[in-house]
Coordinates of C-alpha atoms and ligand atoms in Angstrom, one line a residue:
X575 CA 69.6 124.4 -117.3
X576 CA 71.3 125.6 -114.3
X577 CA 75.0 125.9 -116.2
X578 CA 74.9 122.2 -116.7
X579 CA 77.2 120.6 -119.7
X580 CA 76.3 117.8 -121.9
X581 CA 78.1 114.9 -120.2
X582 CA 79.3 112.0 -122.3
X583 CA 81.4 110.4 -119.7
X584 CA 81.3 106.1 -119.7
X585 CA 80.8 106.3 -115.6
X586 CA 80.0 107.2 -113.5
X587 CA 77.7 109.4 -115.5
X588 CA 74.8 111.3 -116.4
X589 CA 71.7 111.2 -114.2
X590 CA 68.3 112.5 -116.1
X591 CA 67.9 115.7 -114.5
X592 CA 64.0 115.4 -113.3
X593 CA 65.5 112.3 -111.4
X594 CA 67.9 114.9 -109.8
X595 CA 65.6 117.5 -108.8
X596 CA 63.7 115.2 -107.4
X597 CA 66.0 114.0 -104.9
X598 CA 66.9 116.9 -104.7
X599 CA 63.5 118.5 -103.5
X600 CA 63.5 115.2 -101.1
X601 CA 66.6 115.4 -99.4
X602 CA 66.0 116.7 -96.3
X603 CA 62.6 115.3 -95.4
X604 CA 61.9 112.0 -97.0
X605 CA 57.9 111.7 -97.3
X606 CA 57.0 113.6 -94.2
X607 CA 59.9 111.2 -92.1
X608 CA 62.0 114.4 -91.1
X609 CA 64.7 112.7 -92.4
X610 CA 66.9 112.3 -96.2
X611 CA 67.1 108.6 -97.0
X612 CA 70.8 109.0 -96.5
X613 CA 70.0 109.2 -92.5
X614 CA 67.4 106.4 -92.7
X615 CA 67.9 102.8 -90.8
X616 CA 68.2 100.4 -93.7
X617 CA 65.6 98.3 -91.3
X618 CA 63.3 100.8 -91.3
X619 CA 59.8 100.6 -93.5
X620 CA 60.2 103.2 -94.9
X621 CA 63.2 101.8 -96.6
X622 CA 62.2 98.7 -97.0
X623 CA 59.3 99.6 -98.8
X624 CA 61.9 101.6 -101.1
X625 CA 63.7 98.4 -101.5
X626 CA 60.8 96.3 -102.7
X627 CA 59.5 98.6 -104.9
X628 CA 63.1 99.0 -106.7
X629 CA 63.1 95.1 -107.1
X630 CA 59.0 94.8 -108.3
X631 CA 60.5 97.9 -111.2
X632 CA 63.2 96.1 -112.2
X633 CA 60.9 93.0 -112.8
X634 CA 58.4 94.7 -114.5
X635 CA 60.7 96.3 -116.6
X636 CA 62.8 93.9 -117.7
X637 CA 59.3 91.2 -118.4
X638 CA 60.5 88.6 -115.6
X639 CA 58.5 87.2 -113.1
X640 CA 58.5 85.3 -109.9
X641 CA 61.1 82.7 -111.0
X642 CA 63.9 85.4 -110.8
X643 CA 65.4 87.5 -107.9
X644 CA 66.5 91.0 -108.1
X645 CA 69.5 91.8 -105.6
X646 CA 70.7 95.1 -104.9
X647 CA 74.8 94.4 -104.1
X648 CA 78.0 96.1 -103.3
X649 CA 81.1 96.0 -105.0
X650 CA 80.5 97.0 -108.4
X651 CA 80.7 94.7 -111.5
X652 CA 83.9 93.9 -110.9
X653 CA 83.0 91.9 -107.6
X654 CA 80.9 89.4 -110.0
X655 CA 83.4 88.8 -111.9
X656 CA 84.7 87.1 -108.5
X657 CA 81.2 85.8 -107.5
X658 CA 80.2 84.5 -110.1
X659 CA 82.9 81.9 -110.0
X660 CA 82.8 81.2 -106.3
X661 CA 79.1 80.8 -106.4
X662 CA 78.6 78.7 -109.9
X663 CA 81.4 76.9 -110.9
X664 CA 81.8 73.7 -108.8
X665 CA 85.5 72.0 -108.6
X666 CA 85.8 69.5 -112.1
X667 CA 83.6 72.2 -113.7
X668 CA 84.5 74.7 -116.6
X669 CA 82.9 78.1 -117.3
X670 CA 83.3 79.7 -120.6
X671 CA 84.1 82.6 -121.5
X672 CA 83.5 85.1 -124.6
X673 CA 86.3 87.7 -124.4
X674 CA 85.2 90.3 -126.5
X675 CA 86.6 93.8 -125.0
X676 CA 88.1 94.8 -122.0
X677 CA 86.2 94.1 -118.7
X678 CA 85.5 90.5 -120.6
X679 CA 88.8 90.0 -120.2
X680 CA 88.8 91.0 -116.7
X681 CA 85.6 88.8 -115.7
X682 CA 87.5 86.1 -117.9
X683 CA 90.2 86.5 -115.6
X684 CA 88.8 86.7 -112.2
X685 CA 87.4 83.3 -113.3
X686 CA 90.8 81.4 -113.8
X687 CA 91.9 82.5 -110.7
X688 CA 88.5 81.3 -109.1
X689 CA 88.5 77.9 -110.5
X690 CA 88.5 76.2 -114.4
X691 CA 87.6 78.7 -117.3
X692 CA 88.3 78.5 -120.8
X693 CA 87.5 81.3 -123.7
X694 CA 84.1 80.3 -125.9
X695 CA 85.9 82.8 -128.2
X696 CA 88.1 86.0 -128.3
X697 CA 87.8 88.8 -130.8
X698 CA 91.4 90.7 -129.5
X699 CA 92.8 89.6 -133.1
X700 CA 90.6 92.1 -134.5
X701 CA 91.0 94.7 -131.5
X702 CA 88.1 93.5 -130.5
X703 CA 85.9 96.1 -133.1
X704 CA 83.3 93.4 -133.6
X705 CA 80.9 90.7 -131.7
X706 CA 81.9 87.2 -132.7
X707 CA 78.5 85.5 -134.2
X708 CA 76.7 82.2 -132.9
X709 CA 79.3 80.1 -135.0
X710 CA 82.5 81.0 -133.1
X711 CA 81.1 80.3 -130.0
X712 CA 83.1 77.4 -128.6
X713 CA 81.3 75.4 -125.1
X714 CA 80.1 72.3 -124.8
X715 CA 76.9 71.1 -122.9
X716 CA 78.4 70.0 -119.9
X717 CA 79.7 73.8 -119.4
X718 CA 78.4 75.5 -116.1
X719 CA 77.9 78.6 -118.1
X720 CA 78.3 80.9 -120.1
X721 CA 79.8 84.5 -119.5
X722 CA 79.1 87.4 -122.4
X723 CA 79.8 91.0 -121.9
X724 CA 76.5 92.5 -123.5
X725 CA 77.9 95.5 -124.4
X726 CA 81.7 96.5 -124.2
X727 CA 81.8 99.6 -123.0
X728 CA 85.4 101.0 -123.9
X729 CA 85.4 99.2 -127.5
X730 CA 81.8 100.3 -128.1
X731 CA 80.7 97.1 -129.7
X732 CA 76.7 95.2 -128.8
X733 CA 75.9 92.1 -129.1
X734 CA 72.7 92.7 -130.9
X735 CA 71.3 89.1 -130.7
X736 CA 71.2 86.5 -127.7
X737 CA 73.2 83.2 -128.0
X738 CA 71.5 80.3 -128.0
X739 CA 73.4 77.9 -125.3
X740 CA 71.2 74.6 -125.0
X741 CA 70.1 74.8 -121.6
X742 CA 73.7 75.9 -120.6
X743 CA 73.1 78.8 -118.2
X744 CA 74.0 81.9 -119.4
X745 CA 75.7 85.1 -117.5
X746 CA 75.6 88.7 -118.4
X747 CA 78.2 91.7 -117.9
X748 CA 75.3 94.5 -118.7
X749 CA 76.9 97.3 -117.1
X750 CA 76.8 99.6 -119.9
X751 CA 73.3 98.4 -121.6
X752 CA 71.3 97.1 -119.2
X753 CA 67.4 98.4 -119.6
X754 CA 68.2 100.5 -122.7
X755 CA 66.1 98.3 -125.1
X756 CA 63.4 95.5 -125.3
X757 CA 65.7 92.3 -124.4
X758 CA 64.1 88.8 -123.3
X759 CA 65.7 88.6 -119.3
X760 CA 64.5 85.2 -119.3
X761 CA 67.1 83.6 -121.4
X762 CA 69.8 84.8 -119.3
X763 CA 70.3 82.5 -115.5
X764 CA 72.0 85.7 -114.0
X765 CA 72.1 89.5 -115.2
X766 CA 74.3 91.8 -114.2
X767 CA 75.2 95.9 -114.2
X768 CA 76.8 98.2 -112.0
X769 CA 74.5 101.1 -111.8
X770 CA 77.1 104.2 -112.7
X771 CA 76.2 103.9 -115.9
X772 CA 72.4 103.5 -117.0
X773 CA 70.8 102.9 -113.2
X774 CA 72.4 105.2 -110.8
X775 CA 75.1 106.6 -109.0
X776 CA 78.4 104.3 -107.9
X777 CA 77.8 102.1 -105.0
X778 CA 74.9 99.7 -105.7
X779 CA 75.4 96.6 -108.2
X780 CA 71.9 95.1 -109.9
X781 CA 71.8 91.4 -110.1
X782 CA 68.8 90.2 -111.7
X783 CA 69.0 86.2 -110.7
X784 CA 66.4 83.3 -111.4
X785 CA 65.8 81.3 -108.5
X786 CA 67.0 77.9 -109.6
X787 CA 70.7 79.3 -109.8
X788 CA 70.5 80.0 -106.2
X789 CA 70.1 76.5 -105.4
X790 CA 73.5 75.4 -106.7
X791 CA 75.1 78.0 -104.4
X792 CA 77.5 76.7 -102.2
X793 CA 76.9 76.5 -98.7
X794 CA 80.1 77.0 -97.1
X795 CA 80.3 80.1 -98.8
X796 CA 81.5 83.3 -96.9
X797 CA 77.9 85.2 -96.2
X798 CA 79.2 88.2 -98.0
X799 CA 79.8 86.0 -101.3
X800 CA 76.6 84.2 -101.6
X801 CA 73.8 84.9 -103.6
X802 CA 71.3 83.0 -101.8
X803 CA 72.4 84.5 -98.2
X804 CA 71.6 87.9 -100.7
X805 CA 68.1 87.1 -101.8
X806 CA 67.1 85.5 -98.9
X807 CA 68.0 88.4 -96.6
X808 CA 66.2 90.7 -99.6
X809 CA 69.5 92.3 -100.2
X810 CA 69.8 93.6 -96.3
X811 CA 72.0 91.0 -95.1
X812 CA 73.8 93.8 -93.8
X813 CA 74.2 97.7 -94.7
X814 CA 72.8 98.3 -98.0
X815 CA 74.0 101.1 -100.5
X816 CA 70.8 102.8 -99.2
X817 CA 70.7 106.2 -100.9
X818 CA 72.5 104.5 -104.5
X819 CA 69.3 102.4 -104.4
X820 CA 66.9 105.2 -104.0
X821 CA 68.3 106.8 -106.4
X822 CA 68.0 103.3 -108.8
X823 CA 64.9 103.5 -108.1
X824 CA 64.1 107.0 -108.9
X825 CA 65.8 106.1 -112.4
X826 CA 63.2 103.5 -112.9
X827 CA 60.6 104.7 -112.1
X828 CA 61.6 107.9 -115.0
X829 CA 62.1 105.3 -117.4
X830 CA 58.8 103.6 -116.5
X831 CA 57.0 107.0 -116.7
X832 CA 58.8 107.5 -120.4
X833 CA 57.5 104.3 -121.4
X834 CA 59.2 101.6 -120.8
X835 CA 62.1 100.0 -123.1
X836 CA 60.1 100.1 -126.5
X837 CA 60.3 104.3 -125.8
X838 CA 63.6 104.6 -124.9
X839 CA 65.1 101.9 -127.2
X840 CA 63.4 104.7 -129.9
X841 CA 65.1 107.2 -128.5
X842 CA 68.5 105.4 -128.3
X843 CA 68.3 104.5 -132.0
X844 CA 67.9 108.0 -132.4
X845 CA 70.4 109.5 -130.2
X846 CA 73.4 107.1 -131.4
X847 CA 71.9 107.4 -135.1
X848 CA 72.9 110.9 -135.4
X849 CA 76.2 110.7 -134.1
X850 CA 77.0 107.3 -136.2
X851 CA 75.5 109.5 -139.1
X852 CA 78.3 112.2 -138.8
X853 CA 80.8 109.7 -138.3
X854 CA 79.9 107.9 -141.5
X855 CA 78.9 111.0 -143.7
X856 CA 82.3 112.1 -142.8
X857 CA 84.1 111.2 -145.9
X858 CA 86.4 109.3 -144.0
X859 CA 87.8 111.9 -141.2
X860 CA 86.2 110.3 -138.5
X861 CA 86.8 106.3 -138.4
X862 CA 84.6 104.5 -136.4
X863 CA 86.1 101.8 -134.5
X864 CA 83.5 99.0 -134.1
X865 CA 82.6 96.9 -137.6
X866 CA 78.5 98.5 -138.5
X867 CA 76.6 95.4 -137.1
X868 CA 78.6 95.4 -134.0
X869 CA 77.7 98.9 -133.5
X870 CA 76.7 100.2 -129.3
X871 CA 73.8 102.5 -129.0
X872 CA 75.4 103.0 -125.8
X873 CA 79.3 104.1 -126.7
X874 CA 80.3 105.3 -129.9
X875 CA 83.9 105.1 -130.3
X876 CA 86.1 106.8 -133.6
X877 CA 89.2 108.0 -134.3
X878 CA 90.0 111.6 -135.9
X879 CA 93.3 112.1 -138.4
X880 CA 96.0 112.2 -135.9
X881 CA 95.8 112.7 -132.2
X882 CA 96.7 116.5 -132.3
X883 CA 93.5 117.1 -133.8
X884 CA 91.7 114.5 -131.6
X885 CA 93.1 117.0 -128.5
X886 CA 91.8 119.6 -130.6
X887 CA 88.6 118.2 -130.5
X888 CA 87.7 117.5 -127.4
X889 CA 89.0 120.5 -125.9
X890 CA 86.7 122.8 -128.7
X891 CA 83.9 120.6 -127.6
X892 CA 84.5 120.7 -124.1
X893 CA 84.1 124.8 -124.4
X894 CA 80.6 124.1 -126.6
X895 CA 79.6 122.3 -122.8
X896 CA 80.0 118.8 -125.0
X897 CA 82.3 116.7 -122.3
X898 CA 83.7 113.6 -121.2
X899 CA 84.6 112.4 -124.7
X900 CA 87.8 111.3 -124.3
X901 CA 88.7 107.8 -125.3
X902 CA 89.7 104.6 -123.4
X903 CA 93.5 105.1 -122.3
X904 CA 94.2 102.0 -124.5
X905 CA 91.9 102.7 -127.0
X906 CA 92.5 106.6 -127.8
X907 CA 90.4 108.2 -130.0
X908 CA 87.1 109.8 -129.0
X909 CA 83.9 107.9 -126.7
X910 CA 80.8 109.3 -126.5
X911 CA 78.7 107.7 -124.3
X912 CA 75.0 108.1 -124.9
X913 CA 73.1 106.0 -121.8
X914 CA 69.7 106.8 -121.5
X915 CA 69.8 109.3 -119.3
X916 CA 71.3 111.6 -122.4
X917 CA 68.9 114.0 -123.3
X918 CA 68.3 113.8 -127.2
X919 CA 69.7 117.6 -127.5
X920 CA 72.9 117.1 -126.0
X921 CA 73.7 114.0 -129.1
X922 CA 72.6 116.8 -132.0
X923 CA 74.6 119.2 -130.6
X924 CA 77.6 116.6 -131.3
X925 CA 76.7 115.4 -134.4
X926 CA 76.6 119.2 -135.4
X927 CA 79.5 120.0 -133.8
X928 CA 81.3 116.8 -135.3
X929 CA 80.1 118.4 -139.2
X930 CA 81.3 121.8 -138.5
X931 CA 84.5 120.6 -136.7
X932 CA 85.1 118.3 -140.1
X933 CA 85.1 120.9 -142.3
X934 CA 87.0 123.5 -140.5
X935 CA 90.0 120.9 -139.9
X936 CA 89.7 117.8 -143.0
Ligands
PLP1199 C1 82.3 100.2 -115.9 C2 81.8 98.2 -116.6 C3 82.8 97.4 -115.4 C4 83.2 97.8 -113.9 O1 82.0 98.2 -112.9 P1 82.6 98.3 -111.6 O2 81.5 98.6 -110.8 O3 83.3 99.9 -111.9 O4 83.6 97.1 -111.0 C5 82.1 96.2 -115.9 N1 81.9 95.7 -116.4 C6 81.1 96.7 -117.7 C7 80.7 96.3 -119.0 C8 81.2 98.1 -117.7 O5 80.8 98.6 -118.0

């Protein structure tokens, strides 16, 4: 495989090899234009076609219709943490946040700076090792919105249900599990994701927003902060991250050709299943961080009996071409990020390595 490794990094993360090959092939001369997409005017017909196709692919994959817009923005998911309250949290109203991990905490903190934000629930007392049940979510019917983080990248937990909000707009940070399985996207008023985990390279941020939400956007916002302006200008208000959008489009074509969300979900369940089986069959040598019902199919987090063994694990895995397994600094341990583009063979090799390592170091 050209000396490539199995890259378990949490993001930026591994991309499909076929996509990289296609980008390489088209790099010097994109479809007879005589230039790279990187060198192309964002106002050109060729680039506008890329944006249109990317939007159409997103809608087809998500199964959403013309009551939604798809935007390609900058600033990462972290920028959306701030833009969401500026756009949808008018003075005198409250927004509610389910605080289930590191990024959820950051989103909540940004909303508190921009307006009145409250916690609908926090799982901090459980070290964010679980997803709260519906009955734990506290928010009133007049809430401006409820914000959730559908996959907690650092802790390795994932929402396996969509909360019922009874009309309160539901907003979700889907950075680390977007398009990883079938989901009723029509239940979300707004969903967003930094591309660098499941969609493409860093630098572009996907926002899926219900059109009716755009009517709530204040007119006096700076243009660059306004979802309404960005939608009206088809993500071309200013120069967008053109190459990133092109790469995202290639990744979505790859996903569609593979069979879309049902097909990728089957693969993801199998892939994560092999690694969770290695944890569960290790007689306690590996200790998973997440409670079983809350386990993420994208980020698998676990500890070994000691920090020394964890260091040894990471080093020996790297020598076998399994890289990027060190856990997040605040949680420690091991984290295997197995997004859509991680090949099954990488998970198989990791699971086998885990069995061997446990046998030798128990
Ligand atoms: C990675 C990540 C972020 C941060 O994304 P940036 O694009 O770096 O701002 C936010 N939320 C979640 C769930 C993430 O996984």
